[in-house]
PDB file of C-alpha atoms and ligand atoms in Angstrom:
ATOM      1  CA  GLU A   1      83.392 171.651  97.002  1.00  0.00           C
ATOM      2  CA  GLU A   2      86.865 171.417  95.260  1.00  0.00           C
ATOM      3  CA  ARG A   3      84.938 170.187  91.921  1.00  0.00           C
ATOM      4  CA  TYR A   4      82.989 173.239  91.562  1.00  0.00           C
ATOM      5  CA  ALA A   5      85.513 175.825  92.510  1.00  0.00           C
ATOM      6  CA  ALA A   6      86.915 176.740  89.026  1.00  0.00           C
ATOM      7  CA  ASP A   7      83.696 177.092  87.574  1.00  0.00           C
ATOM      8  CA  ILE A   8      82.544 179.536  90.387  1.00  0.00           C
ATOM      9  CA  GLU A   9      85.656 181.380  90.302  1.00  0.00           C
ATOM     10  CA  ALA A  10      85.214 182.097  86.569  1.00  0.00           C
ATOM     11  CA  ILE A  11      81.583 182.935  86.841  1.00  0.00           C
ATOM     12  CA  ILE A  12      82.516 185.408  89.576  1.00  0.00           C
ATOM     13  CA  ARG A  13      85.069 186.898  86.892  1.00  0.00           C
ATOM     14  CA  LEU A  14      82.841 187.086  84.065  1.00  0.00           C
ATOM     15  CA  LYS A  15      79.930 188.701  85.898  1.00  0.00           C
ATOM     16  CA  LYS A  16      82.294 191.779  87.056  1.00  0.00           C
ATOM     17  CA  GLN A  17      83.849 191.858  83.447  1.00  0.00           C
ATOM     18  CA  HIS A  18      80.458 191.890  81.606  1.00  0.00           C
ATOM     19  CA  ASN A  19      78.446 193.995  84.434  1.00  0.00           C
ATOM     20  CA  ALA A  20      76.257 191.022  84.543  1.00  0.00           C
ATOM     21  CA  VAL A  21      73.842 189.727  87.378  1.00  0.00           C
ATOM     22  CA  ILE A  22      72.513 186.184  87.950  1.00  0.00           C
ATOM     23  CA  LEU A  23      69.015 185.667  89.145  1.00  0.00           C
ATOM     24  CA  ALA A  24      68.436 182.351  90.554  1.00  0.00           C
ATOM     25  CA  HIS A  25      64.981 180.304  91.155  1.00  0.00           C
ATOM     26  CA  ASN A  26      64.523 178.653  94.113  1.00  0.00           C
ATOM     27  CA  TYR A  27      64.859 175.277  92.330  1.00  0.00           C
ATOM     28  CA  GLN A  28      68.395 175.794  91.285  1.00  0.00           C
ATOM     29  CA  THR A  29      70.812 173.455  92.925  1.00  0.00           C
ATOM     30  CA  PRO A  30      72.803 174.861  95.991  1.00  0.00           C
ATOM     31  CA  GLU A  31      75.905 175.492  94.545  1.00  0.00           C
ATOM     32  CA  ILE A  32      74.396 177.890  91.946  1.00  0.00           C
ATOM     33  CA  PHE A  33      71.760 179.078  94.500  1.00  0.00           C
ATOM     34  CA  HIS A  34      74.440 179.835  97.098  1.00  0.00           C
ATOM     35  CA  CYS A  35      77.629 180.520  95.228  1.00  0.00           C
ATOM     36  CA  VAL A  36      77.006 182.238  92.301  1.00  0.00           C
ATOM     37  CA  SER A  37      73.472 184.013  92.247  1.00  0.00           C
ATOM     38  CA  ASP A  38      72.788 187.690  93.068  1.00  0.00           C
ATOM     39  CA  ILE A  39      69.185 187.486  93.530  1.00  0.00           C
ATOM     40  CA  ARG A  40      67.186 184.482  94.601  1.00  0.00           C
ATOM     41  CA  GLY A  41      63.508 184.274  94.845  1.00  0.00           C
ATOM     42  CA  ASP A  42      60.218 182.640  93.454  1.00  0.00           C
ATOM     43  CA  SER A  43      58.765 183.500  89.799  1.00  0.00           C
ATOM     44  CA  LEU A  44      57.101 186.719  91.336  1.00  0.00           C
ATOM     45  CA  ALA A  45      60.335 188.067  93.093  1.00  0.00           C
ATOM     46  CA  LEU A  46      62.472 187.124  90.260  1.00  0.00           C
ATOM     47  CA  ALA A  47      60.050 189.109  87.993  1.00  0.00           C
ATOM     48  CA  ARG A  48      60.011 192.047  90.319  1.00  0.00           C
ATOM     49  CA  ALA A  49      63.656 192.235  90.589  1.00  0.00           C
ATOM     50  CA  ALA A  50      64.288 192.108  86.904  1.00  0.00           C
ATOM     51  CA  GLN A  51      62.082 195.574  86.655  1.00  0.00           C
ATOM     52  CA  ASN A  52      64.800 197.273  88.287  1.00  0.00           C
ATOM     53  CA  ILE A  53      68.337 195.939  87.848  1.00  0.00           C
ATOM     54  CA  ASP A  54      71.228 198.189  87.533  1.00  0.00           C
ATOM     55  CA  ALA A  55      73.348 195.940  84.920  1.00  0.00           C
ATOM     56  CA  ASP A  56      74.096 195.443  81.269  1.00  0.00           C
ATOM     57  CA  ILE A  57      73.028 191.604  81.433  1.00  0.00           C
ATOM     58  CA  ILE A  58      70.631 189.656  83.336  1.00  0.00           C
ATOM     59  CA  LEU A  59      71.548 185.938  83.287  1.00  0.00           C
ATOM     60  CA  MET A  60      68.576 183.553  84.175  1.00  0.00           C
ATOM     61  CA  ALA A  61      69.322 180.381  86.331  1.00  0.00           C
ATOM     62  CA  GLY A  62      65.694 179.176  86.000  1.00  0.00           C
ATOM     63  CA  VAL A  63      63.834 178.168  82.940  1.00  0.00           C
ATOM     64  CA  HIS A  64      62.994 179.635  79.719  1.00  0.00           C
ATOM     65  CA  PHE A  65      59.405 181.402  80.482  1.00  0.00           C
ATOM     66  CA  MET A  66      61.292 183.218  83.760  1.00  0.00           C
ATOM     67  CA  ALA A  67      63.982 184.594  81.136  1.00  0.00           C
ATOM     68  CA  GLU A  68      61.225 185.784  78.608  1.00  0.00           C
ATOM     69  CA  THR A  69      59.345 187.473  81.382  1.00  0.00           C
ATOM     70  CA  ALA A  70      62.797 189.415  82.469  1.00  0.00           C
ATOM     71  CA  LYS A  71      63.403 190.243  78.877  1.00  0.00           C
ATOM     72  CA  LEU A  72      59.703 191.694  78.321  1.00  0.00           C
ATOM     73  CA  LEU A  73      60.582 194.113  81.163  1.00  0.00           C
ATOM     74  CA  ASN A  74      63.958 194.977  80.233  1.00  0.00           C
ATOM     75  CA  THR A  75      63.560 194.998  76.480  1.00  0.00           C
ATOM     76  CA  GLU A  76      66.888 196.924  76.218  1.00  0.00           C
ATOM     77  CA  LYS A  77      68.992 194.535  78.308  1.00  0.00           C
ATOM     78  CA  LYS A  78      70.479 191.359  76.979  1.00  0.00           C
ATOM     79  CA  ILE A  79      69.028 188.718  78.890  1.00  0.00           C
ATOM     80  CA  LEU A  80      70.788 185.179  78.984  1.00  0.00           C
ATOM     81  CA  ILE A  81      69.442 181.480  79.418  1.00  0.00           C
ATOM     82  CA  PRO A  82      72.393 179.119  79.748  1.00  0.00           C
ATOM     83  CA  ASP A  83      70.404 176.250  78.181  1.00  0.00           C
ATOM     84  CA  VAL A  84      67.665 176.652  75.666  1.00  0.00           C
ATOM     85  CA  ALA A  85      66.126 173.533  76.330  1.00  0.00           C
ATOM     86  CA  ALA A  86      65.202 174.570  79.938  1.00  0.00           C
ATOM     87  CA  GLY A  87      61.598 174.654  79.142  1.00  0.00           C
ATOM     88  CA  CYS A  88      58.441 173.832  81.499  1.00  0.00           C
ATOM     89  CA  SER A  89      55.740 171.451  80.603  1.00  0.00           C
ATOM     90  CA  LEU A  90      53.231 173.746  81.745  1.00  0.00           C
ATOM     91  CA  ALA A  91      54.515 176.568  79.191  1.00  0.00           C
ATOM     92  CA  GLU A  92      54.581 173.946  76.840  1.00  0.00           C
ATOM     93  CA  GLY A  93      50.885 172.816  77.342  1.00  0.00           C
ATOM     94  CA  ILE A  94      49.011 175.408  75.563  1.00  0.00           C
ATOM     95  CA  THR A  95      49.580 177.693  72.674  1.00  0.00           C
ATOM     96  CA  ALA A  96      48.199 181.401  71.690  1.00  0.00           C
ATOM     97  CA  GLU A  97      45.886 179.707  69.298  1.00  0.00           C
ATOM     98  CA  ASN A  98      44.505 177.538  72.022  1.00  0.00           C
ATOM     99  CA  VAL A  99      43.977 180.797  74.156  1.00  0.00           C
ATOM    100  CA  ARG A 100      42.111 182.375  71.174  1.00  0.00           C
ATOM    101  CA  SER A 101      39.859 179.422  70.990  1.00  0.00           C
ATOM    102  CA  LEU A 102      39.020 179.787  74.786  1.00  0.00           C
ATOM    103  CA  LYS A 103      38.353 183.496  74.296  1.00  0.00           C
ATOM    104  CA  GLN A 104      35.761 182.678  71.422  1.00  0.00           C
ATOM    105  CA  ALA A 105      34.099 179.982  73.439  1.00  0.00           C
ATOM    106  CA  TYR A 106      33.965 182.223  76.408  1.00  0.00           C
ATOM    107  CA  PRO A 107      33.482 185.992  75.355  1.00  0.00           C
ATOM    108  CA  GLY A 108      33.983 188.509  77.945  1.00  0.00           C
ATOM    109  CA  VAL A 109      35.609 186.380  80.482  1.00  0.00           C
ATOM    110  CA  PRO A 110      39.230 187.468  81.559  1.00  0.00           C
ATOM    111  CA  VAL A 111      41.891 185.514  80.769  1.00  0.00           C
ATOM    112  CA  VAL A 112      44.441 185.139  83.814  1.00  0.00           C
ATOM    113  CA  THR A 113      47.464 183.518  82.575  1.00  0.00           C
ATOM    114  CA  TYR A 114      50.317 181.900  84.918  1.00  0.00           C
ATOM    115  CA  VAL A 115      53.511 183.188  84.234  1.00  0.00           C
ATOM    116  CA  ASN A 116      54.576 179.717  83.536  1.00  0.00           C
ATOM    117  CA  SER A 117      53.913 180.295  79.673  1.00  0.00           C
ATOM    118  CA  THR A 118      55.492 181.726  76.703  1.00  0.00           C
ATOM    119  CA  ALA A 119      55.330 185.430  75.778  1.00  0.00           C
ATOM    120  CA  ALA A 120      53.079 184.614  72.767  1.00  0.00           C
ATOM    121  CA  VAL A 121      50.359 182.931  75.089  1.00  0.00           C
ATOM    122  CA  LYS A 122      50.902 186.114  77.578  1.00  0.00           C
ATOM    123  CA  ALA A 123      50.312 188.413  74.859  1.00  0.00           C
ATOM    124  CA  GLU A 124      46.723 186.953  74.356  1.00  0.00           C
ATOM    125  CA  SER A 125      46.057 187.321  78.026  1.00  0.00           C
ATOM    126  CA  ASP A 126      44.454 190.081  80.081  1.00  0.00           C
ATOM    127  CA  ILE A 127      46.630 189.593  83.317  1.00  0.00           C
ATOM    128  CA  CYS A 128      49.451 187.268  84.376  1.00  0.00           C
ATOM    129  CA  CYS A 129      49.672 185.811  88.061  1.00  0.00           C
ATOM    130  CA  THR A 130      52.111 183.657  89.851  1.00  0.00           C
ATOM    131  CA  SER A 131      51.684 181.039  92.436  1.00  0.00           C
ATOM    132  CA  GLY A 132      52.437 183.961  94.833  1.00  0.00           C
ATOM    133  CA  ASN A 133      49.824 186.201  93.910  1.00  0.00           C
ATOM    134  CA  ALA A 134      47.211 184.066  92.212  1.00  0.00           C
ATOM    135  CA  ARG A 135      44.447 184.744  94.630  1.00  0.00           C
ATOM    136  CA  LYS A 136      44.818 188.357  94.846  1.00  0.00           C
ATOM    137  CA  VAL A 137      44.844 188.762  90.801  1.00  0.00           C
ATOM    138  CA  VAL A 138      42.125 186.919  90.580  1.00  0.00           C
ATOM    139  CA  GLU A 139      40.061 188.663  93.393  1.00  0.00           C
ATOM    140  CA  SER A 140      41.190 192.122  91.837  1.00  0.00           C
ATOM    141  CA  LEU A 141      39.170 191.363  88.990  1.00  0.00           C
ATOM    142  CA  ASN A 142      35.781 191.350  90.527  1.00  0.00           C
ATOM    143  CA  VAL A 143      34.109 188.922  88.173  1.00  0.00           C
ATOM    144  CA  PRO A 144      32.316 185.514  89.152  1.00  0.00           C
ATOM    145  CA  ARG A 145      34.276 183.670  86.412  1.00  0.00           C
ATOM    146  CA  VAL A 146      38.003 183.538  84.854  1.00  0.00           C
ATOM    147  CA  ILE A 147      39.590 181.610  82.318  1.00  0.00           C
ATOM    148  CA  MET A 148      42.639 180.686  84.289  1.00  0.00           C
ATOM    149  CA  ILE A 149      45.419 179.005  82.194  1.00  0.00           C
ATOM    150  CA  PRO A 150      47.523 176.814  81.718  1.00  0.00           C
ATOM    151  CA  ASP A 151      47.644 175.176  85.023  1.00  0.00           C
ATOM    152  CA  GLU A 152      44.381 173.145  85.850  1.00  0.00           C
ATOM    153  CA  PHE A 153      45.486 172.380  89.461  1.00  0.00           C
ATOM    154  CA  LEU A 154      46.452 175.895  90.274  1.00  0.00           C
ATOM    155  CA  ALA A 155      43.110 176.990  88.877  1.00  0.00           C
ATOM    156  CA  ARG A 156      41.083 174.453  90.745  1.00  0.00           C
ATOM    157  CA  ASN A 157      43.012 175.335  93.793  1.00  0.00           C
ATOM    158  CA  ILE A 158      42.434 178.919  93.574  1.00  0.00           C
ATOM    159  CA  GLN A 159      38.950 178.298  92.850  1.00  0.00           C
ATOM    160  CA  ALA A 160      38.663 176.386  96.097  1.00  0.00           C
ATOM    161  CA  GLU A 161      40.052 179.177  97.910  1.00  0.00           C
ATOM    162  CA  THR A 162      38.065 182.023  96.432  1.00  0.00           C
ATOM    163  CA  GLY A 163      34.922 180.519  95.198  1.00  0.00           C
ATOM    164  CA  ILE A 164      35.520 182.083  91.850  1.00  0.00           C
ATOM    165  CA  GLU A 165      34.711 179.963  88.937  1.00  0.00           C
ATOM    166  CA  MET A 166      37.494 178.784  86.701  1.00  0.00           C
ATOM    167  CA  ILE A 167      37.645 177.782  83.324  1.00  0.00           C
ATOM    168  CA  THR A 168      40.493 175.828  83.180  1.00  0.00           C
ATOM    169  CA  TRP A 169      42.944 174.207  80.640  1.00  0.00           C
ATOM    170  CA  PRO A 170      44.345 170.626  81.112  1.00  0.00           C
ATOM    171  CA  ALA A 171      47.994 171.395  81.368  1.00  0.00           C
ATOM    172  CA  HIS A 172      50.211 170.319  84.319  1.00  0.00           C
ATOM    173  CA  CYS A 173      53.658 170.790  86.127  1.00  0.00           C
ATOM    174  CA  GLU A 174      55.489 167.561  85.433  1.00  0.00           C
ATOM    175  CA  VAL A 175      56.887 167.496  88.852  1.00  0.00           C
ATOM    176  CA  HIS A 176      54.029 168.400  91.079  1.00  0.00           C
ATOM    177  CA  GLU A 177      51.435 166.181  89.350  1.00  0.00           C
ATOM    178  CA  ARG A 178      53.077 163.221  90.610  1.00  0.00           C
ATOM    179  CA  PHE A 179      52.491 163.820  94.158  1.00  0.00           C
ATOM    180  CA  THR A 180      49.495 162.229  95.890  1.00  0.00           C
ATOM    181  CA  PRO A 181      47.594 162.111  98.956  1.00  0.00           C
ATOM    182  CA  GLN A 182      48.263 158.579  99.600  1.00  0.00           C
ATOM    183  CA  GLU A 183      51.871 159.362  99.740  1.00  0.00           C
ATOM    184  CA  ILE A 184      51.490 162.208 102.194  1.00  0.00           C
ATOM    185  CA  ARG A 185      49.347 160.092 104.571  1.00  0.00           C
ATOM    186  CA  GLN A 186      52.197 157.821 104.605  1.00  0.00           C
ATOM    187  CA  TYR A 187      54.777 160.543 105.054  1.00  0.00           C
ATOM    188  CA  ARG A 188      52.726 161.428 108.048  1.00  0.00           C
ATOM    189  CA  ARG A 189      52.868 157.750 109.590  1.00  0.00           C
ATOM    190  CA  MET A 190      56.522 157.714 109.294  1.00  0.00           C
ATOM    191  CA  HIS A 191      57.065 161.283 110.571  1.00  0.00           C
ATOM    192  CA  PRO A 192      54.353 162.079 113.607  1.00  0.00           C
ATOM    193  CA  GLY A 193      54.073 165.605 113.709  1.00  0.00           C
ATOM    194  CA  VAL A 194      55.341 166.572 110.438  1.00  0.00           C
ATOM    195  CA  LYS A 195      54.071 169.804 108.756  1.00  0.00           C
ATOM    196  CA  VAL A 196      52.919 169.365 105.153  1.00  0.00           C
ATOM    197  CA  VAL A 197      53.836 172.372 102.939  1.00  0.00           C
ATOM    198  CA  ALA A 198      52.668 171.868  99.182  1.00  0.00           C
ATOM    199  CA  HIS A 199      53.118 174.155  96.276  1.00  0.00           C
ATOM    200  CA  PRO A 200      49.614 175.116  94.668  1.00  0.00           C
ATOM    201  CA  GLU A 201      50.844 173.309  91.311  1.00  0.00           C
ATOM    202  CA  CYS A 202      50.071 169.940  93.119  1.00  0.00           C
ATOM    203  CA  PRO A 203      46.583 168.252  92.361  1.00  0.00           C
ATOM    204  CA  PRO A 204      43.742 169.404  94.888  1.00  0.00           C
ATOM    205  CA  GLU A 205      43.613 166.367  96.572  1.00  0.00           C
ATOM    206  CA  VAL A 206      47.471 166.818  97.653  1.00  0.00           C
ATOM    207  CA  VAL A 207      46.896 170.348  98.589  1.00  0.00           C
ATOM    208  CA  GLU A 208      43.734 169.444 100.751  1.00  0.00           C
ATOM    209  CA  ALA A 209      45.963 167.024 102.706  1.00  0.00           C
ATOM    210  CA  ALA A 210      48.380 169.556 103.440  1.00  0.00           C
ATOM    211  CA  ASP A 211      48.785 172.138 106.390  1.00  0.00           C
ATOM    212  CA  TYR A 212      49.827 174.964 104.092  1.00  0.00           C
ATOM    213  CA  SER A 213      50.173 175.676 100.331  1.00  0.00           C
ATOM    214  CA  GLY A 214      52.056 178.649  98.718  1.00  0.00           C
ATOM    215  CA  SER A 215      54.538 179.602  96.449  1.00  0.00           C
ATOM    216  CA  THR A 216      58.336 178.562  97.028  1.00  0.00           C
ATOM    217  CA  ALA A 217      58.801 182.150  98.463  1.00  0.00           C
ATOM    218  CA  GLN A 218      55.897 181.602 100.836  1.00  0.00           C
ATOM    219  CA  MET A 219      57.287 178.115 102.077  1.00  0.00           C
ATOM    220  CA  ILE A 220      60.584 179.663 103.107  1.00  0.00           C
ATOM    221  CA  ALA A 221      58.311 182.457 104.821  1.00  0.00           C
ATOM    222  CA  TYR A 222      56.476 179.768 106.571  1.00  0.00           C
ATOM    223  CA  ILE A 223      59.444 178.113 107.786  1.00  0.00           C
ATOM    224  CA  ALA A 224      61.162 181.232 108.954  1.00  0.00           C
ATOM    225  CA  GLU A 225      57.737 182.050 110.950  1.00  0.00           C
ATOM    226  CA  GLU A 226      56.715 178.520 112.014  1.00  0.00           C
ATOM    227  CA  LYS A 227      59.919 177.069 112.766  1.00  0.00           C
ATOM    228  CA  PRO A 228      58.508 173.542 112.316  1.00  0.00           C
ATOM    229  CA  GLU A 229      60.906 170.765 113.915  1.00  0.00           C
ATOM    230  CA  LYS A 230      60.155 168.734 110.849  1.00  0.00           C
ATOM    231  CA  VAL A 231      58.737 169.605 107.494  1.00  0.00           C
ATOM    232  CA  LEU A 232      57.613 168.094 104.206  1.00  0.00           C
ATOM    233  CA  LEU A 233      58.021 170.265 101.425  1.00  0.00           C
ATOM    234  CA  VAL A 234      56.123 168.848  98.522  1.00  0.00           C
ATOM    235  CA  THR A 235      57.761 170.342  95.654  1.00  0.00           C
ATOM    236  CA  GLU A 236      61.116 170.208  93.721  1.00  0.00           C
ATOM    237  CA  CYS A 237      63.877 168.627  95.512  1.00  0.00           C
ATOM    238  CA  SER A 238      66.431 171.766  95.448  1.00  0.00           C
ATOM    239  CA  MET A 239      63.964 173.530  97.628  1.00  0.00           C
ATOM    240  CA  SER A 240      64.815 171.562 100.780  1.00  0.00           C
ATOM    241  CA  ASP A 241      68.471 171.179  99.889  1.00  0.00           C
ATOM    242  CA  ASN A 242      68.979 175.238  99.633  1.00  0.00           C
ATOM    243  CA  LEU A 243      67.208 175.540 102.907  1.00  0.00           C
ATOM    244  CA  ALA A 244      68.721 172.737 105.009  1.00  0.00           C
ATOM    245  CA  ALA A 245      71.654 174.878 105.622  1.00  0.00           C
ATOM    246  CA  GLU A 246      69.927 177.979 106.535  1.00  0.00           C
ATOM    247  CA  TYR A 247      67.307 175.996 108.989  1.00  0.00           C
ATOM    248  CA  PRO A 248      69.542 173.925 111.163  1.00  0.00           C
ATOM    249  CA  ASN A 249      66.839 173.161 113.557  1.00  0.00           C
ATOM    250  CA  THR A 250      64.319 172.034 111.092  1.00  0.00           C
ATOM    251  CA  THR A 251      64.663 168.718 109.594  1.00  0.00           C
ATOM    252  CA  PHE A 252      63.548 168.363 105.715  1.00  0.00           C
ATOM    253  CA  VAL A 253      61.744 165.276 104.954  1.00  0.00           C
ATOM    254  CA  ARG A 254      62.569 164.798 101.288  1.00  0.00           C
ATOM    255  CA  PRO A 255      59.941 163.396  99.123  1.00  0.00           C
ATOM    256  CA  CYS A 256      62.121 164.208  95.788  1.00  0.00           C
ATOM    257  CA  ASN A 257      60.575 165.288  92.486  1.00  0.00           C
ATOM    258  CA  LEU A 258      63.477 166.527  90.158  1.00  0.00           C
ATOM    259  CA  CYS A 259      62.598 169.165  87.303  1.00  0.00           C
ATOM    260  CA  PRO A 260      64.539 167.980  84.414  1.00  0.00           C
ATOM    261  CA  HIS A 261      64.223 171.555  83.039  1.00  0.00           C
ATOM    262  CA  MET A 262      65.779 173.485  86.224  1.00  0.00           C
ATOM    263  CA  LYS A 263      68.421 170.961  86.179  1.00  0.00           C
ATOM    264  CA  CYS A 264      69.438 171.819  82.868  1.00  0.00           C
ATOM    265  CA  ILE A 265      71.160 174.754  84.341  1.00  0.00           C
ATOM    266  CA  THR A 266      74.702 173.825  85.792  1.00  0.00           C
ATOM    267  CA  LEU A 267      77.704 175.763  86.705  1.00  0.00           C
ATOM    268  CA  PRO A 268      79.502 174.904  83.642  1.00  0.00           C
ATOM    269  CA  ALA A 269      76.412 175.777  81.708  1.00  0.00           C
ATOM    270  CA  ILE A 270      76.197 179.086  82.994  1.00  0.00           C
ATOM    271  CA  ARG A 271      79.929 179.746  82.625  1.00  0.00           C
ATOM    272  CA  LYS A 272      79.821 179.049  78.889  1.00  0.00           C
ATOM    273  CA  SER A 273      76.639 181.159  78.542  1.00  0.00           C
ATOM    274  CA  LEU A 274      78.648 184.066  80.152  1.00  0.00           C
ATOM    275  CA  GLU A 275      82.009 183.414  78.045  1.00  0.00           C
ATOM    276  CA  ASN A 276      79.927 183.233  74.606  1.00  0.00           C
ATOM    277  CA  LEU A 277      77.263 185.949  76.212  1.00  0.00           C
ATOM    278  CA  GLU A 278      74.838 182.868  74.441  1.00  0.00           C
ATOM    279  CA  ALA A 279      71.833 182.085  74.508  1.00  0.00           C
ATOM    280  CA  GLU A 280      70.328 185.244  74.251  1.00  0.00           C
ATOM    281  CA  ILE A 281      66.280 185.755  74.695  1.00  0.00           C
ATOM    282  CA  VAL A 282      64.801 187.585  71.758  1.00  0.00           C
ATOM    283  CA  ILE A 283      60.890 188.185  71.616  1.00  0.00           C
ATOM    284  CA  PRO A 284      59.254 189.109  68.438  1.00  0.00           C
ATOM    285  CA  GLU A 285      58.321 192.722  68.344  1.00  0.00           C
ATOM    286  CA  SER A 286      54.884 192.059  67.578  1.00  0.00           C
ATOM    287  CA  LEU A 287      54.453 190.292  70.810  1.00  0.00           C
ATOM    288  CA  GLN A 288      56.344 192.501  73.310  1.00  0.00           C
ATOM    289  CA  GLU A 289      53.856 195.205  73.811  1.00  0.00           C
ATOM    290  CA  ARG A 290      50.938 192.900  74.540  1.00  0.00           C
ATOM    291  CA  ALA A 291      52.939 190.428  76.769  1.00  0.00           C
ATOM    292  CA  ARG A 292      54.539 193.012  78.651  1.00  0.00           C
ATOM    293  CA  LEU A 293      51.177 194.785  79.545  1.00  0.00           C
ATOM    294  CA  ALA A 294      50.026 191.625  80.898  1.00  0.00           C
ATOM    295  CA  VAL A 295      52.718 191.171  83.153  1.00  0.00           C
ATOM    296  CA  GLU A 296      52.988 194.680  84.159  1.00  0.00           C
ATOM    297  CA  ARG A 297      49.090 194.554  85.247  1.00  0.00           C
ATOM    298  CA  MET A 298      50.189 191.583  87.750  1.00  0.00           C
ATOM    299  CA  LEU A 299      53.050 193.705  89.049  1.00  0.00           C
ATOM    300  CA  LEU A 300      50.977 196.770  89.849  1.00  0.00           C
ATOM    301  CA  ILE A 301      48.856 194.476  92.297  1.00  0.00           C
TER     302      ILE A 301
HETATM  303  P1  13P B   1      57.323 179.598  92.210  1.00  0.00           P
HETATM  304  O1  13P B   1      58.685 179.733  92.901  1.00  0.00           O
HETATM  305  O2  13P B   1      56.780 181.063  91.991  1.00  0.00           O
HETATM  306  O3  13P B   1      56.439 179.024  93.519  1.00  0.00           O
HETATM  307  O4  13P B   1      57.071 178.508  91.016  1.00  0.00           O
HETATM  308  C1  13P B   1      57.282 177.449  91.101  1.00  0.00           C
HETATM  309  C2  13P B   1      57.693 176.557  89.911  1.00  0.00           C
HETATM  310  O5  13P B   1      57.368 175.701  89.571  1.00  0.00           O
HETATM  311  C3  13P B   1      58.417 177.543  89.129  1.00  0.00           C
HETATM  312  O6  13P B   1      58.866 176.883  87.935  1.00  0.00           O
HETATM  313 FE1  SF4 B   2      57.693 173.892  84.896  1.00  0.00          FE
HETATM  314 FE2  SF4 B   2      56.964 172.389  86.998  1.00  0.00          FE
HETATM  315 FE3  SF4 B   2      59.692 172.506  86.231  1.00  0.00          FE
HETATM  316 FE4  SF4 B   2      58.407 174.611  87.394  1.00  0.00          FE
HETATM  317  S1  SF4 B   2      58.899 172.562  88.301  1.00  0.00           S
HETATM  318  S2  SF4 B   2      59.636 174.671  85.538  1.00  0.00           S
HETATM  319  S3  SF4 B   2      56.423 174.447  86.847  1.00  0.00           S
HETATM  320  S4  SF4 B   2      57.926 171.643  85.020  1.00  0.00           S
END
């Protein structure tokens, strides 16, 4: 579209000028996702990509914790986030002090921390996970009980899948916690035959009411493999927007819940960030090593 053209052109020029790459999460709007990003994916794919990027600057078109994870894996590179206000209700839902209290209450129980968390919280953890590998990570520990933070619903969904007991923390994703099983039943009545795919940050009753549950990348793989005629992606709005163009034979029913944090990232914000080389992610040295270990342990699985 014409209203985007000047920003897109400027961003492409600035990327060349600074030897920068743009990583975009699947929840970014189509003009960012399709027109200016170099690497796209779920949280796990973006973390893996950040591990071996050949560039001087990485701009994260996503939220703050994703930029921090990229920084942990690339301490010598400049990592930019176009808007420092792009947070996450999960990352803001628990502090390092809270994790220390949990560890005191349950000595010896391993702490599995969802990447949707601050570096300070990761530094208190044994291993990280994403929604794409949570089951594998938890099972790899070979224990009957884990502390799984901060997402209570992800923990309960993984407990249902694995039978491993979860000590949880009451933090939720403000986007996915709003979906209800009633809503899903209503969509099924309105769209007979619709396949329902729910993100594991949704309440367990919602995941139970769905046909499939997985990370945003696993949702894409499901559509590519199953080629459903009609699908309801129970997740952030931009997912369906981004996929609609690629899968013209699938009808996307859209129960739209926006993530205000993801939507802080816009083309003008990306352009400005590359012009001023701001805001740069800085992680206190005292946290870097321990937080990186938790992420690296996950990436080995
Ligand atoms: P994934 O892309 O890893 O499924 O994460 C979803 C999410 O809510 C990220 O903020
Ligand atoms: Fe956080 Fe949910 Fe937004 Fe993802 S969609 S950034 S989990 S608030």
